[in-house]
Short mmCIF file of N, CA and C in Angstrom, two decimals:
data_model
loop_
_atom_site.label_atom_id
_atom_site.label_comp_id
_atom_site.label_asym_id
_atom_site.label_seq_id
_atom_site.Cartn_x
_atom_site.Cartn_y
_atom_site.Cartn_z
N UNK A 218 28.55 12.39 10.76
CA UNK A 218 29.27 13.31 11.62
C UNK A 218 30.14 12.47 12.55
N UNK A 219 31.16 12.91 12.68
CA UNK A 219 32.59 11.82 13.73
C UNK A 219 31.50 12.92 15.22
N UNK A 220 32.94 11.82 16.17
CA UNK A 220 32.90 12.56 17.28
C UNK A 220 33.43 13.34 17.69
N UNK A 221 34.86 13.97 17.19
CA UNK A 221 35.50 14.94 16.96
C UNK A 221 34.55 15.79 16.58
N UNK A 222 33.47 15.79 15.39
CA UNK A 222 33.15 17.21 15.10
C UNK A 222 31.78 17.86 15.54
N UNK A 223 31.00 16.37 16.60
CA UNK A 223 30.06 16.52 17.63
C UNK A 223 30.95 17.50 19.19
N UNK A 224 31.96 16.82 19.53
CA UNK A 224 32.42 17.38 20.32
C UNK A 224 32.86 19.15 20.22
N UNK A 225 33.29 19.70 18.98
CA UNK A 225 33.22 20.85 19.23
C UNK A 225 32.14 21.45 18.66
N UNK A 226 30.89 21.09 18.06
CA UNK A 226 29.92 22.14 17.82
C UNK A 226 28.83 21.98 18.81
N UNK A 227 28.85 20.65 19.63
CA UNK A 227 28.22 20.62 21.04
C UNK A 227 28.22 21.51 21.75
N UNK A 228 29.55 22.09 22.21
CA UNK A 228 29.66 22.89 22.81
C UNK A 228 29.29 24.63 22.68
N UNK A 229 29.75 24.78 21.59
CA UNK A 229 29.27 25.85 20.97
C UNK A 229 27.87 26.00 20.51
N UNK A 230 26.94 25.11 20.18
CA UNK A 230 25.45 25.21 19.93
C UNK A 230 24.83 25.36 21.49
N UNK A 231 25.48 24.68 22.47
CA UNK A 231 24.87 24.88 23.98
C UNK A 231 25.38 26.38 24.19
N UNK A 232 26.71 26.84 24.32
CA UNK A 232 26.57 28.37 24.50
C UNK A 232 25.69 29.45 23.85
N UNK A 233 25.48 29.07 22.68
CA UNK A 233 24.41 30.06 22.18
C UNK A 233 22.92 29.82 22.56
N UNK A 234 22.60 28.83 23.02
CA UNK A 234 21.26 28.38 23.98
C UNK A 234 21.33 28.95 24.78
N UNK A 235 22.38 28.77 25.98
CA UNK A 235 22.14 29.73 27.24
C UNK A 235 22.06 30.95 27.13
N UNK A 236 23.01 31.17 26.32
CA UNK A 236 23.08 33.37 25.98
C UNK A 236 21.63 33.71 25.52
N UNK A 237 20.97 32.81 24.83
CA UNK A 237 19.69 33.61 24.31
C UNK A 237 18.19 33.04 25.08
N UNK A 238 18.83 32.31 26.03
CA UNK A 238 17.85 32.06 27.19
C UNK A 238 17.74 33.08 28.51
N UNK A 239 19.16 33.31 28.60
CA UNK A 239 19.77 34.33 29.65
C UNK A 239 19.47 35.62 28.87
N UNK A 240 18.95 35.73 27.48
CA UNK A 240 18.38 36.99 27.63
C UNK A 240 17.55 37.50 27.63
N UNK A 241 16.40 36.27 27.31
CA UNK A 241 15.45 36.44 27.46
C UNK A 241 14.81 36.50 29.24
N UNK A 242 15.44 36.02 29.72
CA UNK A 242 14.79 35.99 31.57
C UNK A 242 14.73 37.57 31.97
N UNK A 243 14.25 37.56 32.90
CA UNK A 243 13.74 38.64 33.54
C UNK A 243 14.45 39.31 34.28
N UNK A 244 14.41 40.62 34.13
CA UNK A 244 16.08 41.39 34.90
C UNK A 244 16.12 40.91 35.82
N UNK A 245 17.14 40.65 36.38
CA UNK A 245 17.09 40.14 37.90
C UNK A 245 17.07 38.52 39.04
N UNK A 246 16.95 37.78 37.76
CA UNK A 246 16.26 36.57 37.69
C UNK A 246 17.25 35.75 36.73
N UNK A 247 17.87 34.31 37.21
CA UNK A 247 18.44 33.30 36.00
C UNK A 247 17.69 33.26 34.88
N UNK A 248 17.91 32.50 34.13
CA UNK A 248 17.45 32.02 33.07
C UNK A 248 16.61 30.68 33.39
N UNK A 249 15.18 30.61 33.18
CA UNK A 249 14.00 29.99 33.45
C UNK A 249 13.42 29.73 35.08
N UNK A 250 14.08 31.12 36.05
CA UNK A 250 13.55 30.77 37.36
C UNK A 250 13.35 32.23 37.46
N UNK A 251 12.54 32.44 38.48
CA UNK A 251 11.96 33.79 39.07
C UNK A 251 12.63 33.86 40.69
N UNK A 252 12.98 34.97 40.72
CA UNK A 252 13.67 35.66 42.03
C UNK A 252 12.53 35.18 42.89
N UNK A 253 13.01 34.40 44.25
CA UNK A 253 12.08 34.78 45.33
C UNK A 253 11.63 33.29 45.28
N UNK A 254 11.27 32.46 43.87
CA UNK A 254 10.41 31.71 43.75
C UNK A 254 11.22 30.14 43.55
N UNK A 255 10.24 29.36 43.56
CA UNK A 255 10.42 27.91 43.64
C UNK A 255 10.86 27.40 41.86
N UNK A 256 11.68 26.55 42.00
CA UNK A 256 11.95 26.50 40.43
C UNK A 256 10.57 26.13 40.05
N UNK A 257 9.98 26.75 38.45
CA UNK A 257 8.84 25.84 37.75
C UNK A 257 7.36 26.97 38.39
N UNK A 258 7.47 27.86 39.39
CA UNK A 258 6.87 28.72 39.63
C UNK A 258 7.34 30.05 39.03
N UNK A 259 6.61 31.13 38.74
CA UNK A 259 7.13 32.67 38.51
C UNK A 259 5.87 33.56 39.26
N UNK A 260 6.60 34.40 39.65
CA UNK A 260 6.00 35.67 40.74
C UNK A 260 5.46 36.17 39.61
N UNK A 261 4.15 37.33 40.53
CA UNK A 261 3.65 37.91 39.76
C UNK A 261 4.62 38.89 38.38
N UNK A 262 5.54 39.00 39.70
CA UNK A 262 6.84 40.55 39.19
C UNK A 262 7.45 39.95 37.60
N UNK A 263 7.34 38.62 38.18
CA UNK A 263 8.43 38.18 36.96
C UNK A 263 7.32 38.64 35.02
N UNK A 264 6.03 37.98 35.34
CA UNK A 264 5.62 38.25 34.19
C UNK A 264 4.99 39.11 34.04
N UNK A 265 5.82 40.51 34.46
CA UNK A 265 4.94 41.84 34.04
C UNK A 265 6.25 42.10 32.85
N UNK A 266 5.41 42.70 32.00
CA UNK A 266 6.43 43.21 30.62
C UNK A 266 7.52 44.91 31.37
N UNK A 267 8.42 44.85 30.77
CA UNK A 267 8.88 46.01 31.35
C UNK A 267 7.91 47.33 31.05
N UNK A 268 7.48 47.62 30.83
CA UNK A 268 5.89 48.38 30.53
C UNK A 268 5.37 48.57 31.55
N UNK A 269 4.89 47.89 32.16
CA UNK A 269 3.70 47.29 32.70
C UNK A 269 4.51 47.89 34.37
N UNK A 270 5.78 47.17 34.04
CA UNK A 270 6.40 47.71 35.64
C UNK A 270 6.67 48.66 35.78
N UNK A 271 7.16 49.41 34.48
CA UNK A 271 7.55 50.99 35.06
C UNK A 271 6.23 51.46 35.13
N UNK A 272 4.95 51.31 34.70
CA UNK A 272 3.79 52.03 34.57
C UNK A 272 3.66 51.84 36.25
N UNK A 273 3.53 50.65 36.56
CA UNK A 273 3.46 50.66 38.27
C UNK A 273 3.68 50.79 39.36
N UNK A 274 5.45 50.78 38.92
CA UNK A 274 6.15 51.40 39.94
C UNK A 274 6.26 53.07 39.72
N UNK A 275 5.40 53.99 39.07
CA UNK A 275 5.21 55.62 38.41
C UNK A 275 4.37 55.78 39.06
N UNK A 276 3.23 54.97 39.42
CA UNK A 276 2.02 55.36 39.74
C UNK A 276 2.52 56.16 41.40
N UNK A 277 1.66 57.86 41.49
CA UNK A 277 1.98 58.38 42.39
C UNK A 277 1.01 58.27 43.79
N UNK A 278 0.17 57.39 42.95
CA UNK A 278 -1.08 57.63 44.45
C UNK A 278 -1.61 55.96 43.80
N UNK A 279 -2.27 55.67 45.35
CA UNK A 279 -3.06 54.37 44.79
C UNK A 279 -4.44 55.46 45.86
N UNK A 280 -5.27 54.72 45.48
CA UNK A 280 -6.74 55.00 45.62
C UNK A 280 -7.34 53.82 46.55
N UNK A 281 -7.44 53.74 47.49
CA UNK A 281 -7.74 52.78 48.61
C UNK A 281 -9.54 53.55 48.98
N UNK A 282 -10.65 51.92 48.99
CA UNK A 282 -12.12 52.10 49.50
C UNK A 282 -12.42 53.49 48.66
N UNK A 283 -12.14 53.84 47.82
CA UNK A 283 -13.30 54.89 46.84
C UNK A 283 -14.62 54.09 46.75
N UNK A 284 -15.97 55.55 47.20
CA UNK A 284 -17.08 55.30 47.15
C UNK A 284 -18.06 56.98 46.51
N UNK A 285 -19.00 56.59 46.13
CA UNK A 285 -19.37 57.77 45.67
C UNK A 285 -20.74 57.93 45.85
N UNK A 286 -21.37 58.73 46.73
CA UNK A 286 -22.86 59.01 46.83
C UNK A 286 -23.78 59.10 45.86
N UNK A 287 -24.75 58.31 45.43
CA UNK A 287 -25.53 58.06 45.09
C UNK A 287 -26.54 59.59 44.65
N UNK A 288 -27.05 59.82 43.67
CA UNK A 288 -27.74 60.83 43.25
C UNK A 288 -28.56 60.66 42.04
N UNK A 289 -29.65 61.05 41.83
CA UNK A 289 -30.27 61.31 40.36
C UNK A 289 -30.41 62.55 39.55
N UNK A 290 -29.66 63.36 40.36
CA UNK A 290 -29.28 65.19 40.00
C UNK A 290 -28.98 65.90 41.13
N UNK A 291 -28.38 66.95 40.55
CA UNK A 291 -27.94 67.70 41.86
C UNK A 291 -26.49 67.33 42.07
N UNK A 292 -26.29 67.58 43.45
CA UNK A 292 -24.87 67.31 43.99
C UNK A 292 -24.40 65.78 44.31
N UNK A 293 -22.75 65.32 44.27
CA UNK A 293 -23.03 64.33 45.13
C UNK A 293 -21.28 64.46 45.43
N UNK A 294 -20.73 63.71 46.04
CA UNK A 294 -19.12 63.34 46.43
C UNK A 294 -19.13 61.54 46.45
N UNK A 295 -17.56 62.48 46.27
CA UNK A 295 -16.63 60.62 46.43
C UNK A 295 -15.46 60.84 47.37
N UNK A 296 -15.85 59.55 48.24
CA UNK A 296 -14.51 59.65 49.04
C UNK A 296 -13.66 58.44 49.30
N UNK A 297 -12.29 58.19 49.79
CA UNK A 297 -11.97 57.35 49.33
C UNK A 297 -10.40 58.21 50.32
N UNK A 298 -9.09 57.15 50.34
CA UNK A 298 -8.08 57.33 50.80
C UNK A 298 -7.28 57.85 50.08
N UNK A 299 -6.57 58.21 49.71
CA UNK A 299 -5.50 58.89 48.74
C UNK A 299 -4.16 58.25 49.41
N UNK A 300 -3.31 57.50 48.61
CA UNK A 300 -2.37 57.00 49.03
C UNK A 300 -1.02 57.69 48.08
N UNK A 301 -0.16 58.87 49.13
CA UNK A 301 0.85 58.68 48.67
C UNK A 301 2.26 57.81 47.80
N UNK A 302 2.26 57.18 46.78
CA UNK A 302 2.95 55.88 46.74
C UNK A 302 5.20 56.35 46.85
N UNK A 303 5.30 57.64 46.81
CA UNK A 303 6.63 58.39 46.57
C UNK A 303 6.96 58.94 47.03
N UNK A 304 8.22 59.54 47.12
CA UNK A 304 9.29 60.17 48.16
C UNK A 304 8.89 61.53 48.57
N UNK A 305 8.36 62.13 47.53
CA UNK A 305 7.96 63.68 47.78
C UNK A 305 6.40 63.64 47.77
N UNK A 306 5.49 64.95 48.25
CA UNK A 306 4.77 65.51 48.69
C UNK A 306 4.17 65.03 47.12
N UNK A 307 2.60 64.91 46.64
CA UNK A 307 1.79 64.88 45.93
C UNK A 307 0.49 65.77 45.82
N UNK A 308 -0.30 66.85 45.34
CA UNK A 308 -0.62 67.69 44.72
C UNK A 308 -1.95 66.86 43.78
N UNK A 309 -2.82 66.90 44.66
CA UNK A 309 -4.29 66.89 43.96
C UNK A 309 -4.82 68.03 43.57
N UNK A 310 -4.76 68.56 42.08
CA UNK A 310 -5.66 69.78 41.74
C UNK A 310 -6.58 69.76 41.51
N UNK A 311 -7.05 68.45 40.44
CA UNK A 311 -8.42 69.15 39.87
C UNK A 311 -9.11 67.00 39.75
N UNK A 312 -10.31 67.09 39.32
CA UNK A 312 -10.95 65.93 39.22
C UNK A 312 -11.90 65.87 38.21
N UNK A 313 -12.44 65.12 37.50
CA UNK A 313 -13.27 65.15 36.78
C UNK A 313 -13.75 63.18 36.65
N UNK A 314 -15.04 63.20 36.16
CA UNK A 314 -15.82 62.05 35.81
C UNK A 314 -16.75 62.47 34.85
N UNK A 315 -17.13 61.49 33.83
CA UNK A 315 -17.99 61.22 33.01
C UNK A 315 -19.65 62.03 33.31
N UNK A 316 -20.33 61.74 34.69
CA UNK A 316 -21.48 61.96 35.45
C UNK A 316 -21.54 63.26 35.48
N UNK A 317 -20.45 64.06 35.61
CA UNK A 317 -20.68 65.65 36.02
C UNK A 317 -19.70 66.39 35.53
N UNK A 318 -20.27 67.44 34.43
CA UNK A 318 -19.47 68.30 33.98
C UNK A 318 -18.61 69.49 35.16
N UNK A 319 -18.76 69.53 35.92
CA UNK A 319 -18.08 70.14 37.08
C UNK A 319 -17.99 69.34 38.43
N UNK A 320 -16.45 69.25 38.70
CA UNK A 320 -15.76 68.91 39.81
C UNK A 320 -15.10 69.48 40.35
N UNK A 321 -15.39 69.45 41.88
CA UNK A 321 -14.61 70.52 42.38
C UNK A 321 -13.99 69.93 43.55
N UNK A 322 -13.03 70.02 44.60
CA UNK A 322 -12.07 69.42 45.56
C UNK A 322 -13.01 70.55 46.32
N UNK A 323 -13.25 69.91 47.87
CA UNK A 323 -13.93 70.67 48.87
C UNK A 323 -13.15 69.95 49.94
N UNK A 324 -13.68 71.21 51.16
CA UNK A 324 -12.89 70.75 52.43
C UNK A 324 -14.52 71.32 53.08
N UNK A 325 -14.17 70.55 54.40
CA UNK A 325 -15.53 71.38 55.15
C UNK A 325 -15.10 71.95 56.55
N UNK A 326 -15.47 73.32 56.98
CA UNK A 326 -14.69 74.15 58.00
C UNK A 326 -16.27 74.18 58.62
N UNK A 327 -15.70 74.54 60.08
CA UNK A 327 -16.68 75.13 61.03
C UNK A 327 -16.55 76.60 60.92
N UNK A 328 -17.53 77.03 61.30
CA UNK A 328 -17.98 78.68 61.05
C UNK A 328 -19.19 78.90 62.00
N UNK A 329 -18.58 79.57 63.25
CA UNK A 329 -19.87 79.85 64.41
C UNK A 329 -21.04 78.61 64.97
N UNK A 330 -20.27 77.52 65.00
CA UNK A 330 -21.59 76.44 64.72
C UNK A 330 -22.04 75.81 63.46
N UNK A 331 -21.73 76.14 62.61
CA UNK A 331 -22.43 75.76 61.30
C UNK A 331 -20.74 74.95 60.22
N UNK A 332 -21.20 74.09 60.24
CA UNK A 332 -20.25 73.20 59.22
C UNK A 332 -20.53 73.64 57.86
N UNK A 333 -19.95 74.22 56.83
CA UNK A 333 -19.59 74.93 55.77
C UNK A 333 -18.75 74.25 54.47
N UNK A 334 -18.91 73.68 53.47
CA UNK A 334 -18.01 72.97 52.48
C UNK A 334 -17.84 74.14 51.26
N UNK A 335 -16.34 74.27 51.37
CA UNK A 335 -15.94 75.37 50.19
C UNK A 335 -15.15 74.75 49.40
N UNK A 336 -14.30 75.13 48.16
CA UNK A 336 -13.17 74.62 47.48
C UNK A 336 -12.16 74.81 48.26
N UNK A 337 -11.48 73.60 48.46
CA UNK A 337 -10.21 73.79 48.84
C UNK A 337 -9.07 74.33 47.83
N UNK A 338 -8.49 75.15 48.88
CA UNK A 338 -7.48 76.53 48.26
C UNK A 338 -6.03 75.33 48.04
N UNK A 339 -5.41 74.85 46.80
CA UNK A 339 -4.37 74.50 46.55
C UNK A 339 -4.27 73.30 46.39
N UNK A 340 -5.40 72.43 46.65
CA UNK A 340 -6.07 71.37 46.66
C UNK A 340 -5.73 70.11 47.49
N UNK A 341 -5.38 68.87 47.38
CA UNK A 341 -5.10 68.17 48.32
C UNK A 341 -3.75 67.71 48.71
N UNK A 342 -2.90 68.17 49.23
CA UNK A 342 -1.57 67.46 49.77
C UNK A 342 -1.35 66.22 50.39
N UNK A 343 -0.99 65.57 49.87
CA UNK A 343 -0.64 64.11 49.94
C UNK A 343 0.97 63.95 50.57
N UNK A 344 1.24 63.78 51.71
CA UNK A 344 2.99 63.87 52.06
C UNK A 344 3.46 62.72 51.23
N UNK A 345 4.85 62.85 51.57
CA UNK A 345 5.72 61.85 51.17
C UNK A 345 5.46 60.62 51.98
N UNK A 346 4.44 59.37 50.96
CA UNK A 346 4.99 57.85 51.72
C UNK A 346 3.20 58.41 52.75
N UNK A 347 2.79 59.35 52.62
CA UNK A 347 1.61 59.61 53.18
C UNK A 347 0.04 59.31 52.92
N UNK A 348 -0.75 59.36 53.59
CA UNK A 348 -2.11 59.46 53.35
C UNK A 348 -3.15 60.63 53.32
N UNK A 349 -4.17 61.26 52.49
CA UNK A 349 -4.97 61.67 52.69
C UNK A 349 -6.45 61.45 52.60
N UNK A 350 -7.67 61.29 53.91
CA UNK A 350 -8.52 60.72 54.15
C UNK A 350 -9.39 61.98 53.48
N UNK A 351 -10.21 60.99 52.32
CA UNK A 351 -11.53 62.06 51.28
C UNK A 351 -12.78 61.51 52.90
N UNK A 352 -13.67 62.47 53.31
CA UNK A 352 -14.62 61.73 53.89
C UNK A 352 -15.71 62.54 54.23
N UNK A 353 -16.91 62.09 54.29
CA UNK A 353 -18.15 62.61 54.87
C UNK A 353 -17.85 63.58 55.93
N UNK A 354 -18.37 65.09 55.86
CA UNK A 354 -17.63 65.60 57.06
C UNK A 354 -16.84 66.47 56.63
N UNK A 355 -15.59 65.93 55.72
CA UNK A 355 -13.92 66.38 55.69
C UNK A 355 -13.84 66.54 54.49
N UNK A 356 -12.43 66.79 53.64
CA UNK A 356 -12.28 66.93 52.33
C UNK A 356 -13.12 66.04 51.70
N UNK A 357 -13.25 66.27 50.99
CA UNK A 357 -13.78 65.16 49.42
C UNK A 357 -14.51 65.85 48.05
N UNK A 358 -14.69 65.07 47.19
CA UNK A 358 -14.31 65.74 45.89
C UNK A 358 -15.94 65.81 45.31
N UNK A 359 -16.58 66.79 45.03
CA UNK A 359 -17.58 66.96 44.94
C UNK A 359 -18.14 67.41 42.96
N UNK A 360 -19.27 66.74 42.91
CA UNK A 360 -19.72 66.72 41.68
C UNK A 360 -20.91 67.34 41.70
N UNK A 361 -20.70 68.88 41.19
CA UNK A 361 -21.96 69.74 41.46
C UNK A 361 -22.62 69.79 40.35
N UNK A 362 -23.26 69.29 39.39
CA UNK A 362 -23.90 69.03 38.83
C UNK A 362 -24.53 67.48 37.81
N UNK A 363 -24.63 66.41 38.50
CA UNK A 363 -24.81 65.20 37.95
C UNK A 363 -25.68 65.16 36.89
N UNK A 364 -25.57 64.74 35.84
CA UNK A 364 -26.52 64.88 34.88
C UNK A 364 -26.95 63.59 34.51
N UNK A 365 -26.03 62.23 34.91
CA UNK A 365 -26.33 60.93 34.57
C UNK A 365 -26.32 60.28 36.34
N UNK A 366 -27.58 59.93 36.19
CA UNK A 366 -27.72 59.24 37.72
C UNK A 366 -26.84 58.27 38.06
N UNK A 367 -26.98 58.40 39.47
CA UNK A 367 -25.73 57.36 39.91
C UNK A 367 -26.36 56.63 40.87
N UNK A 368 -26.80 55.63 40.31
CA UNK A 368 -27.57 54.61 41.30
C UNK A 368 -26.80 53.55 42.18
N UNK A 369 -27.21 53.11 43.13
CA UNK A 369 -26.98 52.20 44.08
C UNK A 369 -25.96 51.18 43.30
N UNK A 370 -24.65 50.50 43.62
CA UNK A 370 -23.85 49.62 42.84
C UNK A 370 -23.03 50.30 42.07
N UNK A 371 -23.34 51.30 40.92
CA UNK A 371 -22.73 51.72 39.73
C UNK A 371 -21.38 51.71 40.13
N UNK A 372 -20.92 51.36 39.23
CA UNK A 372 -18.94 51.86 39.22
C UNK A 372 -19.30 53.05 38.25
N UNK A 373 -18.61 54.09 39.10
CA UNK A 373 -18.17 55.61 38.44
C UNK A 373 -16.90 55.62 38.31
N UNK A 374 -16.48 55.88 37.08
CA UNK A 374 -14.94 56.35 36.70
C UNK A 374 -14.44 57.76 36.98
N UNK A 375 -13.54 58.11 37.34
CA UNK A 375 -12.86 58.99 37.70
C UNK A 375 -11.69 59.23 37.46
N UNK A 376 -10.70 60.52 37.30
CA UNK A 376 -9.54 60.88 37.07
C UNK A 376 -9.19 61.96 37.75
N UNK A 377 -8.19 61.87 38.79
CA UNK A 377 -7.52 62.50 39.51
C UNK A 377 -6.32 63.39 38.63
N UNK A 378 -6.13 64.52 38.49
CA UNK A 378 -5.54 65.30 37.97
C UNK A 378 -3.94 65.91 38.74
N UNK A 379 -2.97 65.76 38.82
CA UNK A 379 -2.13 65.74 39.71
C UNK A 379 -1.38 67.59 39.79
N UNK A 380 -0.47 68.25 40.45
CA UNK A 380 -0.08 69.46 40.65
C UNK A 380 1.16 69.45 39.11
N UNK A 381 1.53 68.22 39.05
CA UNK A 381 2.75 68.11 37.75
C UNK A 381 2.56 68.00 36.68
N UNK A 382 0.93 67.47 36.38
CA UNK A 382 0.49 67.00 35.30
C UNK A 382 -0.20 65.96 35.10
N UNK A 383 0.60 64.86 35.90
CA UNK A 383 0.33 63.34 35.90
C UNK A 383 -1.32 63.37 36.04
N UNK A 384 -1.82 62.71 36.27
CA UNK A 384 -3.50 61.89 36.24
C UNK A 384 -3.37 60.16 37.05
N UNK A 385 -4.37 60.30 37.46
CA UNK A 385 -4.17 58.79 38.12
C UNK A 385 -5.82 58.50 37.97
N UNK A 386 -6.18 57.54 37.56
CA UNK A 386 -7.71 57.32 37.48
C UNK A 386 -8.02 55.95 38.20
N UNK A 387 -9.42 55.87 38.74
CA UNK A 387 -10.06 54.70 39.37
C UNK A 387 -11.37 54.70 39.30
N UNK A 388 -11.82 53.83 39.83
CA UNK A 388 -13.62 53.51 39.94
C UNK A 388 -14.06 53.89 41.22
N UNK A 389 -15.15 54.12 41.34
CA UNK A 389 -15.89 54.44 42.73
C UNK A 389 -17.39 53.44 42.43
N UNK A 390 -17.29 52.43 43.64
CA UNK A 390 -18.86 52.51 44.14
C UNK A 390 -19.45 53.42 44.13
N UNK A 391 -20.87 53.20 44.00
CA UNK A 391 -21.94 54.01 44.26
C UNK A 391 -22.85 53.50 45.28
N UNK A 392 -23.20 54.54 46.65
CA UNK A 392 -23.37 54.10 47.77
C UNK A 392 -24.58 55.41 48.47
N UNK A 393 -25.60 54.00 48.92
CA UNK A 393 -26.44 55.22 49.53
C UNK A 393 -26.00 55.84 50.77
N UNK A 394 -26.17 57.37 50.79
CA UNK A 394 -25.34 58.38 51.93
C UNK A 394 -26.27 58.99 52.18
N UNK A 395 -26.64 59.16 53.52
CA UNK A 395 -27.92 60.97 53.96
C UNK A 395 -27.03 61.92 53.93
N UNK A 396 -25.82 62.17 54.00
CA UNK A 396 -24.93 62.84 54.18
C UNK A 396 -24.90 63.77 55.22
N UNK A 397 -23.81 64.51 55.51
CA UNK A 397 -23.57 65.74 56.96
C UNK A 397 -24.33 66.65 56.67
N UNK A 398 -24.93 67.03 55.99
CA UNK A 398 -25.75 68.24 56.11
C UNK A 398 -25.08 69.59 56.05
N UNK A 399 -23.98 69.55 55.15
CA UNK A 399 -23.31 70.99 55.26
C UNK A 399 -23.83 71.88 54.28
N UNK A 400 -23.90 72.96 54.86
CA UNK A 400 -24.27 73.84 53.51
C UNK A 400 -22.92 74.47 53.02
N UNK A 401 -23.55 74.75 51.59
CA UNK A 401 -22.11 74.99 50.70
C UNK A 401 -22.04 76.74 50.14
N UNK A 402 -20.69 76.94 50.28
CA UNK A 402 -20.39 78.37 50.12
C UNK A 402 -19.71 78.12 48.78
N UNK A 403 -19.99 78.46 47.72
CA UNK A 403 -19.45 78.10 46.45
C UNK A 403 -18.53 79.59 46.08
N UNK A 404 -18.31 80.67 46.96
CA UNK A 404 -17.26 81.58 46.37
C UNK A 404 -16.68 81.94 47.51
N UNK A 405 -16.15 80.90 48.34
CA UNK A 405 -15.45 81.44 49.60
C UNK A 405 -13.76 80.68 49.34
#
């Protein structure tokens, strides 16, 4: 090979290197460096597959300290933060887990002295960019019939059912509770 005919396919074998290096990099990002980052380092962001990011940046709620009372039958709840992650209002309807064929969303009201836990009517509203606190006491999501015990430690799975459709699922501790002592009105 002369140097004449190094000199022009040099050039042209390096442009097709960069083009298919530059297309492989990450939106947003040169070719072999990560936004934000030190050359020879990459952010978490950089090596998520585009998959992976739209799945995460969709997600409408994150689930912050979920815990779930402990039972060997009978009743029990899980409570836990509900984190708005989006612009508009979010819509908790319905819940379900593995442990209990019936789940139901409760709130607990005063009534003459007496603290009272019913289904909540429309279920949980989550604002925009907002929080809603599940807690001993207050809303939280109740499993009225456990059929598989839930001992001290266990991770319980769960799926949050959304007003649009969506679903968002997480784990709950299992945690010993004496609980508030409310009695429950199951058709109010």
């Amino acid at each position: 090979m002369t140097i004449t005919t190094v000199t022009r396919v040099l050039p042209a074998a390096l442009a097709a290197l960069l083009t298919a290096a530059a297309c492989a990099a990450p939106s947003g990002t040169a070719a072999g460096t990560a936004t934000g980052t030190a050359a020879g380092t990459v952010s978490p962001a950089a090596t998520q597959t585009p998959a992976s990011a739209a799945a995460t940046a969709a997600a409408p709620l994150s689930i912050e300290d979920p815990w779930v009372k402990t039972a060997r039958s009978g009743m029990s709840a899980v409570f836990a933060t509900l984190v708005n992650t989006t612009g508009e209002a979010v819509t908790v309807v319905a819940a379900s887990t593995p442990v209990s064929p019936s789940v139901e969303l409760h709130e607990v009201v005063g009534d003459g002295g007496t603290m009272t836990m019913r289904r909540k009517q429309g279920g949980f509203v989550i604002p925009a960019g907002g929080r809603h606190v599940l807690q001993p006491g207050g809303d939280h999501i109740m499993l009225m019939d456990v059929r598989t015990a839930v001992e001290p430690g266990a991770e319980v799975p769960f799926t949050l059912t959304l007003k649009d459709g969506r679903t968002v699922s997480f784990t709950a501790v299992a945690k010993e509770f004496a609980g508030a002592n409310e009695s429950y009105a199951p058709h109010e």
